[in-house]
GROMACS .gro file of C-alpha atoms in nm:
model
  464
    1UNK     CA    1  -0.002   0.002  -0.004
    2UNK     CA    2   0.166   0.338  -0.112
    3UNK     CA    3   0.218   0.635   0.118
    4UNK     CA    4   0.126   0.906  -0.104
    5UNK     CA    5  -0.043   1.158   0.174
    6UNK     CA    6   0.133   1.290   0.462
    7UNK     CA    7  -0.162   1.391   0.652
    8UNK     CA    8  -0.543   1.250   0.703
    9UNK     CA    9  -0.862   1.367   0.457
   10UNK     CA   10  -1.148   1.583   0.592
   11UNK     CA   11  -1.418   1.361   0.457
   12UNK     CA   12  -1.670   1.335   0.771
   13UNK     CA   13  -1.947   1.514   0.730
   14UNK     CA   14  -2.229   1.672   0.982
   15UNK     CA   15  -2.408   1.361   0.930
   16UNK     CA   16  -2.121   1.120   0.950
   17UNK     CA   17  -2.049   1.271   1.276
   18UNK     CA   18  -2.396   1.332   1.398
   19UNK     CA   19  -2.430   0.911   1.355
   20UNK     CA   20  -2.079   0.801   1.434
   21UNK     CA   21  -2.193   0.995   1.812
   22UNK     CA   22  -2.470   0.839   1.796
   23UNK     CA   23  -2.353   0.504   1.734
   24UNK     CA   24  -2.103   0.547   1.979
   25UNK     CA   25  -2.342   0.542   2.263
   26UNK     CA   26  -2.555   0.283   2.119
   27UNK     CA   27  -2.328  -0.058   2.132
   28UNK     CA   28  -2.243  -0.365   2.305
   29UNK     CA   29  -2.292  -0.223   2.656
   30UNK     CA   30  -2.702  -0.181   2.598
   31UNK     CA   31  -2.760  -0.433   2.350
   32UNK     CA   32  -2.567  -0.706   2.573
   33UNK     CA   33  -2.418  -0.569   2.875
   34UNK     CA   34  -2.724  -0.374   3.011
   35UNK     CA   35  -2.838  -0.758   3.112
   36UNK     CA   36  -2.513  -0.780   3.363
   37UNK     CA   37  -2.629  -0.418   3.511
   38UNK     CA   38  -2.972  -0.539   3.551
   39UNK     CA   39  -2.871  -0.857   3.720
   40UNK     CA   40  -2.696  -0.677   3.959
   41UNK     CA   41  -2.917  -0.366   4.017
   42UNK     CA   42  -3.254  -0.432   3.921
   43UNK     CA   43  -3.480  -0.195   3.822
   44UNK     CA   44  -3.287   0.075   3.995
   45UNK     CA   45  -3.008   0.041   3.681
   46UNK     CA   46  -3.240   0.319   3.516
   47UNK     CA   47  -3.149   0.572   3.766
   48UNK     CA   48  -2.795   0.448   3.738
   49UNK     CA   49  -2.797   0.508   3.349
   50UNK     CA   50  -2.940   0.860   3.440
   51UNK     CA   51  -2.675   0.997   3.673
   52UNK     CA   52  -2.392   0.810   3.454
   53UNK     CA   53  -2.524   0.978   3.146
   54UNK     CA   54  -2.578   1.340   3.296
   55UNK     CA   55  -2.162   1.244   3.410
   56UNK     CA   56  -2.080   1.156   3.056
   57UNK     CA   57  -2.257   1.471   2.889
   58UNK     CA   58  -2.004   1.676   3.107
   59UNK     CA   59  -1.716   1.460   3.039
   60UNK     CA   60  -1.824   1.547   2.632
   61UNK     CA   61  -1.879   1.935   2.706
   62UNK     CA   62  -1.537   1.913   2.850
   63UNK     CA   63  -1.347   1.752   2.522
   64UNK     CA   64  -1.572   1.973   2.291
   65UNK     CA   65  -1.463   2.294   2.437
   66UNK     CA   66  -1.112   2.178   2.352
   67UNK     CA   67  -1.194   2.021   1.998
   68UNK     CA   68  -1.387   2.288   1.907
   69UNK     CA   69  -1.099   2.528   2.000
   70UNK     CA   70  -0.809   2.283   1.876
   71UNK     CA   71  -0.948   2.042   1.634
   72UNK     CA   72  -0.678   1.771   1.565
   73UNK     CA   73  -0.644   1.381   1.523
   74UNK     CA   74  -0.489   1.315   1.867
   75UNK     CA   75  -0.757   1.505   2.034
   76UNK     CA   76  -0.762   1.467   2.421
   77UNK     CA   77  -0.372   1.277   2.426
   78UNK     CA   78  -0.247   1.615   2.267
   79UNK     CA   79  -0.482   1.829   2.490
   80UNK     CA   80  -0.317   1.628   2.792
   81UNK     CA   81   0.002   1.659   2.662
   82UNK     CA   82  -0.055   2.065   2.647
   83UNK     CA   83  -0.221   2.109   2.959
   84UNK     CA   84  -0.083   1.862   3.183
   85UNK     CA   85   0.205   1.743   3.051
   86UNK     CA   86   0.423   1.506   2.804
   87UNK     CA   87   0.369   1.229   3.023
   88UNK     CA   88  -0.004   1.268   3.098
   89UNK     CA   89  -0.025   1.275   2.711
   90UNK     CA   90   0.144   0.979   2.680
   91UNK     CA   91  -0.019   0.793   2.940
   92UNK     CA   92  -0.387   0.922   2.797
   93UNK     CA   93  -0.306   0.822   2.426
   94UNK     CA   94  -0.200   0.492   2.483
   95UNK     CA   95  -0.445   0.395   2.772
   96UNK     CA   96  -0.744   0.521   2.547
   97UNK     CA   97  -0.559   0.272   2.252
   98UNK     CA   98  -0.568   0.016   2.521
   99UNK     CA   99  -0.921   0.126   2.639
  100UNK     CA  100  -1.020   0.087   2.236
  101UNK     CA  101  -0.841  -0.287   2.212
  102UNK     CA  102  -1.037  -0.412   2.514
  103UNK     CA  103  -1.356  -0.262   2.426
  104UNK     CA  104  -1.333  -0.419   2.074
  105UNK     CA  105  -1.225  -0.764   2.237
  106UNK     CA  106  -1.558  -0.706   2.460
  107UNK     CA  107  -1.748  -0.611   2.112
  108UNK     CA  108  -1.592  -0.921   1.928
  109UNK     CA  109  -1.685  -1.157   2.257
  110UNK     CA  110  -2.043  -1.014   2.188
  111UNK     CA  111  -2.099  -1.093   1.836
  112UNK     CA  112  -1.962  -1.438   1.904
  113UNK     CA  113  -2.249  -1.485   2.100
  114UNK     CA  114  -2.492  -1.345   1.931
  115UNK     CA  115  -2.402  -1.602   1.617
  116UNK     CA  116  -2.459  -1.869   1.887
  117UNK     CA  117  -2.835  -1.733   1.883
  118UNK     CA  118  -2.842  -1.897   1.511
  119UNK     CA  119  -2.506  -2.145   1.536
  120UNK     CA  120  -2.497  -2.296   1.840
  121UNK     CA  121  -2.281  -2.562   1.748
  122UNK     CA  122  -1.987  -2.342   1.591
  123UNK     CA  123  -1.703  -2.229   1.863
  124UNK     CA  124  -1.732  -1.885   1.903
  125UNK     CA  125  -1.365  -1.791   1.857
  126UNK     CA  126  -1.460  -1.891   1.460
  127UNK     CA  127  -1.673  -1.581   1.477
  128UNK     CA  128  -1.449  -1.375   1.656
  129UNK     CA  129  -1.159  -1.442   1.421
  130UNK     CA  130  -1.391  -1.356   1.084
  131UNK     CA  131  -1.533  -1.026   1.251
  132UNK     CA  132  -1.209  -0.891   1.317
  133UNK     CA  133  -1.071  -0.950   0.966
  134UNK     CA  134  -1.378  -0.813   0.790
  135UNK     CA  135  -1.378  -0.473   1.004
  136UNK     CA  136  -1.006  -0.435   0.942
  137UNK     CA  137  -1.067  -0.417   0.591
  138UNK     CA  138  -1.326  -0.160   0.594
  139UNK     CA  139  -1.091   0.080   0.772
  140UNK     CA  140  -0.840   0.039   0.528
  141UNK     CA  141  -1.093   0.199   0.248
  142UNK     CA  142  -1.107   0.582   0.292
  143UNK     CA  143  -1.255   0.753   0.602
  144UNK     CA  144  -1.549   0.865   0.365
  145UNK     CA  145  -1.633   0.468   0.327
  146UNK     CA  146  -1.599   0.450   0.712
  147UNK     CA  147  -1.837   0.715   0.774
  148UNK     CA  148  -2.095   0.584   0.555
  149UNK     CA  149  -2.044   0.238   0.668
  150UNK     CA  150  -2.090   0.367   1.035
  151UNK     CA  151  -2.438   0.582   0.936
  152UNK     CA  152  -2.618   0.281   0.800
  153UNK     CA  153  -2.517   0.034   1.074
  154UNK     CA  154  -2.621   0.335   1.328
  155UNK     CA  155  -2.932   0.367   1.103
  156UNK     CA  156  -3.020   0.010   1.152
  157UNK     CA  157  -2.994   0.032   1.541
  158UNK     CA  158  -3.194   0.307   1.579
  159UNK     CA  159  -3.505   0.251   1.370
  160UNK     CA  160  -3.497  -0.149   1.575
  161UNK     CA  161  -3.476   0.041   1.915
  162UNK     CA  162  -3.763   0.302   1.841
  163UNK     CA  163  -3.981   0.005   1.678
  164UNK     CA  164  -3.896  -0.213   1.988
  165UNK     CA  165  -4.005   0.089   2.202
  166UNK     CA  166  -4.309   0.154   2.007
  167UNK     CA  167  -4.341  -0.243   2.006
  168UNK     CA  168  -4.333  -0.279   2.388
  169UNK     CA  169  -4.560   0.008   2.473
  170UNK     CA  170  -4.802  -0.154   2.280
  171UNK     CA  171  -4.800  -0.437   2.436
  172UNK     CA  172  -4.822  -0.294   2.770
  173UNK     CA  173  -5.108  -0.113   2.644
  174UNK     CA  174  -5.316  -0.390   2.476
  175UNK     CA  175  -5.182  -0.686   2.603
  176UNK     CA  176  -5.227  -0.889   2.283
  177UNK     CA  177  -5.230  -1.213   2.485
  178UNK     CA  178  -4.837  -1.147   2.590
  179UNK     CA  179  -4.873  -0.943   2.889
  180UNK     CA  180  -5.149  -0.868   3.158
  181UNK     CA  181  -5.247  -0.524   3.094
  182UNK     CA  182  -5.401  -0.481   3.433
  183UNK     CA  183  -5.049  -0.521   3.559
  184UNK     CA  184  -4.897  -0.216   3.388
  185UNK     CA  185  -4.549  -0.129   3.443
  186UNK     CA  186  -4.545  -0.258   3.802
  187UNK     CA  187  -4.302  -0.539   3.731
  188UNK     CA  188  -4.058  -0.204   3.780
  189UNK     CA  189  -4.137  -0.223   4.185
  190UNK     CA  190  -4.302  -0.517   4.217
  191UNK     CA  191  -4.026  -0.789   4.215
  192UNK     CA  192  -3.863  -0.658   4.513
  193UNK     CA  193  -3.942  -0.305   4.487
  194UNK     CA  194  -3.717  -0.037   4.258
  195UNK     CA  195  -3.364  -0.086   4.456
  196UNK     CA  196  -3.454  -0.474   4.442
  197UNK     CA  197  -3.086  -0.552   4.530
  198UNK     CA  198  -2.980  -0.296   4.763
  199UNK     CA  199  -2.827   0.019   4.762
  200UNK     CA  200  -2.491  -0.228   4.729
  201UNK     CA  201  -2.635  -0.378   4.432
  202UNK     CA  202  -2.731  -0.017   4.280
  203UNK     CA  203  -2.385   0.083   4.343
  204UNK     CA  204  -2.240  -0.198   4.182
  205UNK     CA  205  -2.394  -0.152   3.900
  206UNK     CA  206  -2.192   0.169   3.775
  207UNK     CA  207  -1.902  -0.035   3.656
  208UNK     CA  208  -2.091  -0.216   3.409
  209UNK     CA  209  -2.324   0.135   3.332
  210UNK     CA  210  -1.999   0.332   3.274
  211UNK     CA  211  -1.874   0.084   3.045
  212UNK     CA  212  -2.189   0.109   2.801
  213UNK     CA  213  -2.112   0.492   2.777
  214UNK     CA  214  -1.696   0.397   2.706
  215UNK     CA  215  -1.628   0.536   2.305
  216UNK     CA  216  -1.826   0.817   2.328
  217UNK     CA  217  -1.512   1.033   2.352
  218UNK     CA  218  -1.482   0.949   1.964
  219UNK     CA  219  -1.676   1.295   1.889
  220UNK     CA  220  -1.324   1.438   1.990
  221UNK     CA  221  -1.121   1.245   1.789
  222UNK     CA  222  -1.369   1.284   1.467
  223UNK     CA  223  -1.283   1.703   1.495
  224UNK     CA  224  -0.947   1.625   1.279
  225UNK     CA  225  -1.136   1.492   0.976
  226UNK     CA  226  -1.455   1.693   1.026
  227UNK     CA  227  -1.527   1.906   0.728
  228UNK     CA  228  -1.666   2.181   1.010
  229UNK     CA  229  -1.582   2.096   1.378
  230UNK     CA  230  -1.765   2.421   1.471
  231UNK     CA  231  -2.046   2.290   1.356
  232UNK     CA  232  -2.063   1.928   1.452
  233UNK     CA  233  -1.911   1.896   1.719
  234UNK     CA  234  -2.119   2.089   1.964
  235UNK     CA  235  -2.435   1.943   1.793
  236UNK     CA  236  -2.313   1.590   1.816
  237UNK     CA  237  -2.211   1.652   2.164
  238UNK     CA  238  -2.549   1.849   2.281
  239UNK     CA  239  -2.768   1.535   2.143
  240UNK     CA  240  -2.625   1.328   2.411
  241UNK     CA  241  -2.883   1.386   2.715
  242UNK     CA  242  -3.126   1.309   2.458
  243UNK     CA  243  -2.988   0.952   2.346
  244UNK     CA  244  -2.948   0.810   2.655
  245UNK     CA  245  -3.312   0.904   2.795
  246UNK     CA  246  -3.423   0.716   2.486
  247UNK     CA  247  -3.253   0.475   2.368
  248UNK     CA  248  -3.118   0.345   2.726
  249UNK     CA  249  -3.353   0.437   3.019
  250UNK     CA  250  -3.706   0.440   2.793
  251UNK     CA  251  -3.562   0.116   2.673
  252UNK     CA  252  -3.488  -0.067   2.931
  253UNK     CA  253  -3.773   0.066   3.117
  254UNK     CA  254  -4.022  -0.108   2.862
  255UNK     CA  255  -3.757  -0.430   2.836
  256UNK     CA  256  -3.850  -0.468   3.249
  257UNK     CA  257  -4.178  -0.375   3.262
  258UNK     CA  258  -4.259  -0.631   3.017
  259UNK     CA  259  -4.061  -0.921   3.180
  260UNK     CA  260  -3.997  -0.939   3.519
  261UNK     CA  261  -3.582  -0.794   3.605
  262UNK     CA  262  -3.488  -1.132   3.737
  263UNK     CA  263  -3.571  -1.357   3.441
  264UNK     CA  264  -3.356  -1.118   3.207
  265UNK     CA  265  -3.009  -1.334   3.230
  266UNK     CA  266  -2.669  -1.281   3.055
  267UNK     CA  267  -2.695  -1.544   2.799
  268UNK     CA  268  -2.702  -1.346   2.478
  269UNK     CA  269  -2.924  -0.980   2.459
  270UNK     CA  270  -3.174  -0.953   2.664
  271UNK     CA  271  -3.370  -0.732   2.396
  272UNK     CA  272  -3.383  -1.100   2.187
  273UNK     CA  273  -3.465  -1.306   2.520
  274UNK     CA  274  -3.748  -1.105   2.566
  275UNK     CA  275  -3.950  -1.165   2.205
  276UNK     CA  276  -3.814  -1.542   2.222
  277UNK     CA  277  -3.989  -1.563   2.584
  278UNK     CA  278  -4.278  -1.406   2.462
  279UNK     CA  279  -4.317  -1.645   2.162
  280UNK     CA  280  -4.265  -1.386   1.882
  281UNK     CA  281  -3.964  -1.602   1.671
  282UNK     CA  282  -3.881  -1.398   1.378
  283UNK     CA  283  -3.914  -1.080   1.577
  284UNK     CA  284  -3.627  -1.233   1.768
  285UNK     CA  285  -3.438  -1.321   1.459
  286UNK     CA  286  -3.523  -0.973   1.343
  287UNK     CA  287  -3.380  -0.820   1.694
  288UNK     CA  288  -3.034  -1.031   1.640
  289UNK     CA  289  -2.962  -0.931   1.323
  290UNK     CA  290  -2.972  -0.573   1.497
  291UNK     CA  291  -2.754  -0.636   1.779
  292UNK     CA  292  -2.499  -0.805   1.537
  293UNK     CA  293  -2.510  -0.478   1.361
  294UNK     CA  294  -2.470  -0.276   1.649
  295UNK     CA  295  -2.146  -0.520   1.726
  296UNK     CA  296  -2.006  -0.463   1.395
  297UNK     CA  297  -2.042  -0.082   1.443
  298UNK     CA  298  -1.900  -0.058   1.761
  299UNK     CA  299  -1.580  -0.231   1.646
  300UNK     CA  300  -1.567  -0.055   1.348
  301UNK     CA  301  -1.540   0.272   1.579
  302UNK     CA  302  -1.282   0.093   1.777
  303UNK     CA  303  -1.054   0.038   1.558
  304UNK     CA  304  -1.125   0.378   1.366
  305UNK     CA  305  -1.051   0.584   1.727
  306UNK     CA  306  -0.748   0.365   1.808
  307UNK     CA  307  -0.592   0.421   1.483
  308UNK     CA  308  -0.645   0.806   1.474
  309UNK     CA  309  -0.498   0.788   1.831
  310UNK     CA  310  -0.215   0.652   1.746
  311UNK     CA  311  -0.178   0.841   1.456
  312UNK     CA  312  -0.144   1.190   1.663
  313UNK     CA  313   0.071   0.981   1.891
  314UNK     CA  314   0.359   0.911   1.621
  315UNK     CA  315   0.336   1.243   1.495
  316UNK     CA  316   0.395   1.396   1.854
  317UNK     CA  317   0.718   1.130   1.888
  318UNK     CA  318   0.490   0.951   2.146
  319UNK     CA  319   0.434   0.664   1.929
  320UNK     CA  320   0.686   0.427   1.672
  321UNK     CA  321   0.691   0.669   1.386
  322UNK     CA  322   0.563   0.391   1.097
  323UNK     CA  323   0.220   0.454   1.293
  324UNK     CA  324   0.181   0.788   1.106
  325UNK     CA  325   0.222   0.643   0.762
  326UNK     CA  326  -0.073   0.711   0.582
  327UNK     CA  327  -0.224   0.545   0.270
  328UNK     CA  328  -0.338   0.760  -0.087
  329UNK     CA  329  -0.688   0.749   0.034
  330UNK     CA  330  -0.598   0.905   0.364
  331UNK     CA  331  -0.598   0.610   0.614
  332UNK     CA  332  -0.319   0.534   0.851
  333UNK     CA  333  -0.322   0.196   0.752
  334UNK     CA  334  -0.041   0.039   0.949
  335UNK     CA  335  -0.258   0.166   1.262
  336UNK     CA  336  -0.532  -0.048   1.189
  337UNK     CA  337  -0.249  -0.358   1.117
  338UNK     CA  338  -0.165  -0.296   1.474
  339UNK     CA  339  -0.534  -0.302   1.583
  340UNK     CA  340  -0.619  -0.634   1.419
  341UNK     CA  341  -0.318  -0.777   1.495
  342UNK     CA  342  -0.382  -0.677   1.883
  343UNK     CA  343  -0.795  -0.784   1.861
  344UNK     CA  344  -0.646  -1.187   1.799
  345UNK     CA  345  -0.603  -1.196   2.167
  346UNK     CA  346  -0.993  -1.178   2.150
  347UNK     CA  347  -0.970  -1.541   1.954
  348UNK     CA  348  -0.753  -1.671   2.237
  349UNK     CA  349  -0.960  -1.564   2.539
  350UNK     CA  350  -1.302  -1.658   2.377
  351UNK     CA  351  -1.143  -2.061   2.320
  352UNK     CA  352  -0.977  -2.043   2.680
  353UNK     CA  353  -1.243  -1.871   2.859
  354UNK     CA  354  -1.560  -1.820   2.702
  355UNK     CA  355  -1.779  -1.797   3.027
  356UNK     CA  356  -1.652  -1.523   3.221
  357UNK     CA  357  -1.455  -1.299   2.938
  358UNK     CA  358  -1.735  -1.054   2.906
  359UNK     CA  359  -1.724  -0.954   3.244
  360UNK     CA  360  -1.363  -0.901   3.315
  361UNK     CA  361  -1.304  -0.739   2.996
  362UNK     CA  362  -1.611  -0.523   3.038
  363UNK     CA  363  -1.421  -0.441   3.381
  364UNK     CA  364  -1.069  -0.333   3.253
  365UNK     CA  365  -1.229  -0.135   2.989
  366UNK     CA  366  -1.429   0.045   3.250
  367UNK     CA  367  -1.078   0.142   3.402
  368UNK     CA  368  -0.969   0.273   3.098
  369UNK     CA  369  -1.246   0.452   2.993
  370UNK     CA  370  -1.253   0.599   3.325
  371UNK     CA  371  -0.865   0.701   3.343
  372UNK     CA  372  -0.876   0.875   2.971
  373UNK     CA  373  -1.220   1.099   3.117
  374UNK     CA  374  -1.077   1.214   3.395
  375UNK     CA  375  -0.745   1.316   3.176
  376UNK     CA  376  -1.003   1.495   2.964
  377UNK     CA  377  -1.168   1.682   3.262
  378UNK     CA  378  -0.822   1.775   3.419
  379UNK     CA  379  -0.672   1.868   3.116
  380UNK     CA  380  -1.000   2.112   3.025
  381UNK     CA  381  -0.991   2.263   3.368
  382UNK     CA  382  -0.622   2.301   3.377
  383UNK     CA  383  -0.664   2.465   3.038
  384UNK     CA  384  -0.941   2.703   3.153
  385UNK     CA  385  -0.747   2.808   3.460
  386UNK     CA  386  -0.469   2.949   3.233
  387UNK     CA  387  -0.732   3.136   3.034
  388UNK     CA  388  -0.784   3.507   3.076
  389UNK     CA  389  -1.098   3.686   3.089
  390UNK     CA  390  -1.108   3.790   2.739
  391UNK     CA  391  -0.977   3.401   2.606
  392UNK     CA  392  -1.290   3.248   2.796
  393UNK     CA  393  -1.561   3.523   2.675
  394UNK     CA  394  -1.405   3.440   2.325
  395UNK     CA  395  -1.446   3.023   2.370
  396UNK     CA  396  -1.727   2.899   2.075
  397UNK     CA  397  -1.865   2.644   2.282
  398UNK     CA  398  -1.765   2.662   2.711
  399UNK     CA  399  -1.884   2.397   2.921
  400UNK     CA  400  -2.185   2.421   3.149
  401UNK     CA  401  -2.208   2.462   3.526
  402UNK     CA  402  -1.834   2.568   3.539
  403UNK     CA  403  -1.652   2.474   3.749
  404UNK     CA  404  -1.854   2.266   3.981
  405UNK     CA  405  -1.992   2.016   3.692
  406UNK     CA  406  -1.633   1.954   3.632
  407UNK     CA  407  -1.561   1.862   4.024
  408UNK     CA  408  -1.840   1.684   4.064
  409UNK     CA  409  -1.757   1.447   3.739
  410UNK     CA  410  -1.431   1.386   3.859
  411UNK     CA  411  -1.521   1.294   4.179
  412UNK     CA  412  -1.815   1.057   4.069
  413UNK     CA  413  -1.537   0.890   3.838
  414UNK     CA  414  -1.283   0.835   4.098
  415UNK     CA  415  -1.591   0.687   4.320
  416UNK     CA  416  -1.664   0.420   4.019
  417UNK     CA  417  -1.264   0.315   4.033
  418UNK     CA  418  -1.310   0.236   4.376
  419UNK     CA  419  -1.651   0.042   4.285
  420UNK     CA  420  -1.445  -0.201   4.097
  421UNK     CA  421  -1.253  -0.298   4.364
  422UNK     CA  422  -1.542  -0.428   4.577
  423UNK     CA  423  -1.609  -0.735   4.319
  424UNK     CA  424  -1.394  -1.015   4.295
  425UNK     CA  425  -1.460  -1.014   3.906
  426UNK     CA  426  -1.380  -0.669   3.838
  427UNK     CA  427  -1.104  -0.639   4.105
  428UNK     CA  428  -0.853  -0.779   3.847
  429UNK     CA  429  -0.891  -0.444   3.660
  430UNK     CA  430  -0.741  -0.232   3.912
  431UNK     CA  431  -0.442  -0.467   3.923
  432UNK     CA  432  -0.423  -0.442   3.557
  433UNK     CA  433  -0.498  -0.060   3.542
  434UNK     CA  434  -0.167  -0.019   3.799
  435UNK     CA  435   0.040  -0.247   3.609
  436UNK     CA  436  -0.036  -0.097   3.284
  437UNK     CA  437  -0.007   0.284   3.399
  438UNK     CA  438   0.356   0.143   3.569
  439UNK     CA  439   0.446   0.030   3.226
  440UNK     CA  440   0.384   0.348   3.058
  441UNK     CA  441   0.574   0.537   3.293
  442UNK     CA  442   0.861   0.347   3.253
  443UNK     CA  443   0.800   0.343   2.861
  444UNK     CA  444   0.795   0.678   2.888
  445UNK     CA  445   1.090   0.771   3.087
  446UNK     CA  446   1.304   0.497   2.844
  447UNK     CA  447   1.219   0.628   2.531
  448UNK     CA  448   0.998   0.932   2.484
  449UNK     CA  449   1.108   1.153   2.768
  450UNK     CA  450   1.159   1.489   2.594
  451UNK     CA  451   1.558   1.559   2.612
  452UNK     CA  452   1.696   1.922   2.675
  453UNK     CA  453   1.825   2.120   2.366
  454UNK     CA  454   2.189   2.144   2.342
  455UNK     CA  455   2.196   2.455   2.473
  456UNK     CA  456   2.009   2.349   2.781
  457UNK     CA  457   2.261   2.032   2.855
  458UNK     CA  458   2.551   2.206   2.782
  459UNK     CA  459   2.448   2.520   3.018
  460UNK     CA  460   2.327   2.221   3.266
  461UNK     CA  461   2.657   2.071   3.273
  462UNK     CA  462   2.840   2.355   3.322
  463UNK     CA  463   3.012   2.408   3.662
  464UNK     CA  464   2.868   2.692   3.844
   0.00000   0.00000   0.00000
């Protein structure tokens, strides 16, 4: 593949970015991970999604303030370098890449689970292997092709969710022999109460709930290839609250109103399980197509986001120079190759431990995601502190609730990291996270730490 272009191309339109933002919030975390969250918290998971959604909105507004002012491919990795120092930028960029690899492992795992709905006798790792190479090939094409594929993937997801909500409400109102209309939505509080698993279950579910929102920060990365970032980024970010209410809270409320929350298992998607349980076979089949589309969309975005982050780091000297090579289509092709190679780990994991792989991967991804979000908030907080009154007034997309919203969001994210330590299955995330950050610090010190300029070095070595 010939490298004929030195930089990325601005091929993402407002329509592409709006739907990439939508697609990033509607993925495996909703279609598959929501079952795990429901099992932990019961109906109170609805409140958890609202709280988590409010925090992620503050994070994205902080990112949006910086992205509109400085739209670059490295996005928050570069902002962290600029406002918090090179080590912080290095750790942020590589942790985001690590996050995308881990989230992508969860997504390819979910894809294998979904395919088991039709082919229960085929080993899951075969599906995982096939989807990695398929999506990798798509990402080798131009960014406009990526944007179009993501647009249509997201269209399928949105239509399916709206149809599912409308169908679920119709079942609740008219029954159709599938639901006792006299019960209404009482399943939301009759089965042990709204906080059915107690406050411990409610707090514990945040580890999975926040995983669901992982990847939404890709909005900042698209700024480097957006045709009009000053207009498209704010529009994409400002729709986040509506997306969370409609696509998470309303959807899961309908699901748990129709079916008692205890009967929603983690073997496959709760969307498919419910329609199967109601005896609507064809609908379950259609929904399985939808959740497969959601997984493909998420994998597509994960590879794109990680690739652009590695490209930006290579330009700053924080990653091997080979990662900055761009094809004639304007694609950093080497980063795609690296992501595909890293995802082959998912094939091994799904072969070795198919039963526990999703929860372990999701908890590690949650740690990486929260670290990145904290860096975004801290970088924006530091940048705003350094601004003069005139510079603050000139901001085109300033954060709301300054500075209290940022401080509350930072405190909440630290709390979620602590939550990971209270569950034996998620505690491994803290160990992996600590080891990962320690390795990054060593790598930075060994290969990346800025060397003093010759004149500075001579001055430092001169005897006093």
